mmCIF file of C-alpha atoms in Angstrom:
data_model
loop_
_atom_site.group_PDB
_atom_site.id
_atom_site.type_symbol
_atom_site.label_atom_id
_atom_site.label_comp_id
_atom_site.label_asym_id
_atom_site.label_seq_id
_atom_site.Cartn_x
_atom_site.Cartn_y
_atom_site.Cartn_z
ATOM 1 C CA UNK A 196 148.127 83.105 117.041
ATOM 2 C CA UNK A 197 148.886 84.034 113.424
ATOM 3 C CA UNK A 198 146.063 81.809 112.182
ATOM 4 C CA UNK A 199 143.560 83.538 114.470
ATOM 5 C CA UNK A 200 144.635 86.994 113.243
ATOM 6 C CA UNK A 201 144.465 85.811 109.632
ATOM 7 C CA UNK A 202 140.939 84.428 110.142
ATOM 8 C CA UNK A 203 139.846 87.689 111.775
ATOM 9 C CA UNK A 204 141.169 89.740 108.838
ATOM 10 C CA UNK A 205 139.608 87.362 106.335
ATOM 11 C CA UNK A 206 136.198 87.616 108.065
ATOM 12 C CA UNK A 207 136.451 91.409 108.207
ATOM 13 C CA UNK A 208 137.396 91.615 104.521
ATOM 14 C CA UNK A 209 134.523 89.307 103.565
ATOM 15 C CA UNK A 210 132.072 91.460 105.556
ATOM 16 C CA UNK A 211 133.273 94.645 103.849
ATOM 17 C CA UNK A 212 133.040 92.960 100.440
ATOM 18 C CA UNK A 213 129.483 91.743 101.087
ATOM 19 C CA UNK A 214 128.339 95.145 102.310
ATOM 20 C CA UNK A 215 129.903 96.885 99.310
ATOM 21 C CA UNK A 216 128.159 94.508 96.919
ATOM 22 C CA UNK A 217 124.718 95.361 98.333
ATOM 23 C CA UNK A 218 122.474 97.792 96.492
ATOM 24 C CA UNK A 219 121.841 101.181 98.071
ATOM 25 C CA UNK A 220 118.351 100.067 99.159
ATOM 26 C CA UNK A 221 119.767 96.940 100.826
ATOM 27 C CA UNK A 222 122.373 99.062 102.621
ATOM 28 C CA UNK A 223 119.615 101.434 103.786
ATOM 29 C CA UNK A 224 117.578 98.477 105.079
ATOM 30 C CA UNK A 225 120.578 97.122 106.972
ATOM 31 C CA UNK A 226 121.129 100.582 108.458
ATOM 32 C CA UNK A 227 117.452 100.818 109.500
ATOM 33 C CA UNK A 228 117.600 97.328 111.020
ATOM 34 C CA UNK A 229 120.651 98.300 113.069
ATOM 35 C CA UNK A 230 119.015 101.591 114.057
ATOM 36 C CA UNK A 231 115.822 99.786 115.097
ATOM 37 C CA UNK A 232 117.857 97.352 117.151
ATOM 38 C CA UNK A 233 119.839 100.044 118.924
ATOM 39 C CA UNK A 234 116.843 102.372 119.319
ATOM 40 C CA UNK A 235 116.571 106.106 118.811
ATOM 41 C CA UNK A 236 115.114 109.110 120.568
ATOM 42 C CA UNK A 237 113.533 110.850 117.602
ATOM 43 C CA UNK A 238 111.275 113.877 117.530
ATOM 44 C CA UNK A 239 108.772 114.660 114.769
ATOM 45 C CA UNK A 240 107.526 118.231 114.521
ATOM 46 C CA UNK A 241 104.610 119.121 112.252
ATOM 47 C CA UNK A 242 104.111 122.684 111.060
ATOM 48 C CA UNK A 243 101.170 124.670 109.665
ATOM 49 C CA UNK A 244 102.942 127.386 107.733
ATOM 50 C CA UNK A 245 105.589 128.670 110.124
ATOM 51 C CA UNK A 246 103.734 127.592 113.295
ATOM 52 C CA UNK A 247 104.551 124.381 115.171
ATOM 53 C CA UNK A 248 101.248 122.521 115.695
ATOM 54 C CA UNK A 249 102.262 119.000 116.859
ATOM 55 C CA UNK A 250 105.328 117.351 118.357
ATOM 56 C CA UNK A 251 105.852 113.637 118.887
ATOM 57 C CA UNK A 252 108.642 112.314 121.125
ATOM 58 C CA UNK A 253 110.403 108.934 121.384
ATOM 59 C CA UNK A 254 109.819 108.184 117.701
ATOM 60 C CA UNK A 255 112.057 105.371 116.462
ATOM 61 C CA UNK A 256 111.205 105.672 112.764
ATOM 62 C CA UNK A 257 108.775 106.930 110.153
ATOM 63 C CA UNK A 258 107.564 104.251 107.766
ATOM 64 C CA UNK A 259 106.110 104.623 104.295
ATOM 65 C CA UNK A 260 102.683 103.038 103.951
ATOM 66 C CA UNK A 261 102.400 100.494 101.139
ATOM 67 C CA UNK A 262 99.247 99.645 99.183
ATOM 68 C CA UNK A 263 97.655 96.312 100.062
ATOM 69 C CA UNK A 264 96.716 95.331 96.510
ATOM 70 C CA UNK A 265 99.272 97.137 94.364
ATOM 71 C CA UNK A 266 102.262 97.242 96.756
ATOM 72 C CA UNK A 267 102.992 100.839 95.762
ATOM 73 C CA UNK A 268 104.049 103.464 98.323
ATOM 74 C CA UNK A 269 101.264 105.681 99.639
ATOM 75 C CA UNK A 270 101.455 109.454 100.004
ATOM 76 C CA UNK A 271 101.960 109.459 103.763
ATOM 77 C CA UNK A 272 104.348 108.349 106.489
ATOM 78 C CA UNK A 273 103.356 106.814 109.806
ATOM 79 C CA UNK A 274 104.900 106.122 113.153
ATOM 80 C CA UNK A 275 104.399 105.880 116.890
ATOM 81 C CA UNK A 276 105.428 108.476 119.441
ATOM 82 C CA UNK A 277 104.439 110.300 122.599
ATOM 83 C CA UNK A 278 102.257 113.325 121.805
ATOM 84 C CA UNK A 279 104.013 116.273 123.473
ATOM 85 C CA UNK A 280 100.877 118.269 124.212
ATOM 86 C CA UNK A 281 102.630 121.189 125.936
ATOM 87 C CA UNK A 282 105.585 121.214 123.474
ATOM 88 C CA UNK A 283 108.239 121.068 126.214
ATOM 89 C CA UNK A 284 110.354 118.187 124.780
ATOM 90 C CA UNK A 285 109.482 116.005 127.809
ATOM 91 C CA UNK A 286 107.119 113.015 127.905
ATOM 92 C CA UNK A 287 105.128 114.238 130.912
ATOM 93 C CA UNK A 288 102.775 112.045 132.961
ATOM 94 C CA UNK A 289 99.498 111.776 131.084
ATOM 95 C CA UNK A 290 101.056 112.250 127.640
ATOM 96 C CA UNK A 291 100.560 108.928 125.876
ATOM 97 C CA UNK A 292 102.187 107.074 123.010
ATOM 98 C CA UNK A 293 99.999 107.338 119.908
ATOM 99 C CA UNK A 294 99.929 106.293 116.269
ATOM 100 C CA UNK A 295 100.252 109.201 113.829
ATOM 101 C CA UNK A 296 100.342 109.809 110.091
ATOM 102 C CA UNK A 297 102.029 112.631 108.193
ATOM 103 C CA UNK A 298 101.029 113.500 104.637
ATOM 104 C CA UNK A 299 103.646 113.992 101.934
ATOM 105 C CA UNK A 300 102.137 117.455 101.559
ATOM 106 C CA UNK A 301 102.716 118.376 105.211
ATOM 107 C CA UNK A 302 105.770 120.196 106.481
ATOM 108 C CA UNK A 303 107.473 118.050 109.093
ATOM 109 C CA UNK A 304 110.929 117.574 110.564
ATOM 110 C CA UNK A 305 112.384 114.387 112.083
ATOM 111 C CA UNK A 306 115.440 114.762 114.330
ATOM 112 C CA UNK A 307 117.086 113.250 117.392
ATOM 113 C CA UNK A 308 115.887 114.711 120.694
ATOM 114 C CA UNK A 309 118.523 117.136 121.998
ATOM 115 C CA UNK A 310 117.555 116.433 125.628
#
């Protein structure tokens, strides 16, 4: 029994050490991978000034577009979500999942759906 407990502690310590030795970007990627695996219930709201103009539901992540030839990040984010046409926080029948892009110059908020 002592050997099993020792092996468990050793494995846990090794895991903590490996995670701590990762760069911040690698830690962020691991976090995103875990989040993608577990799923989320995100909402993206897009504003024109102080007015809400679009809401997307069931968004799992926003990704940064990368250039095909140069590999550099583009000035927009993209994702998939249900367009909440009536802005009621519910994916009603007839509201479909769509692809969307958000410019770096747009005002948008990403948060977990409170409902």
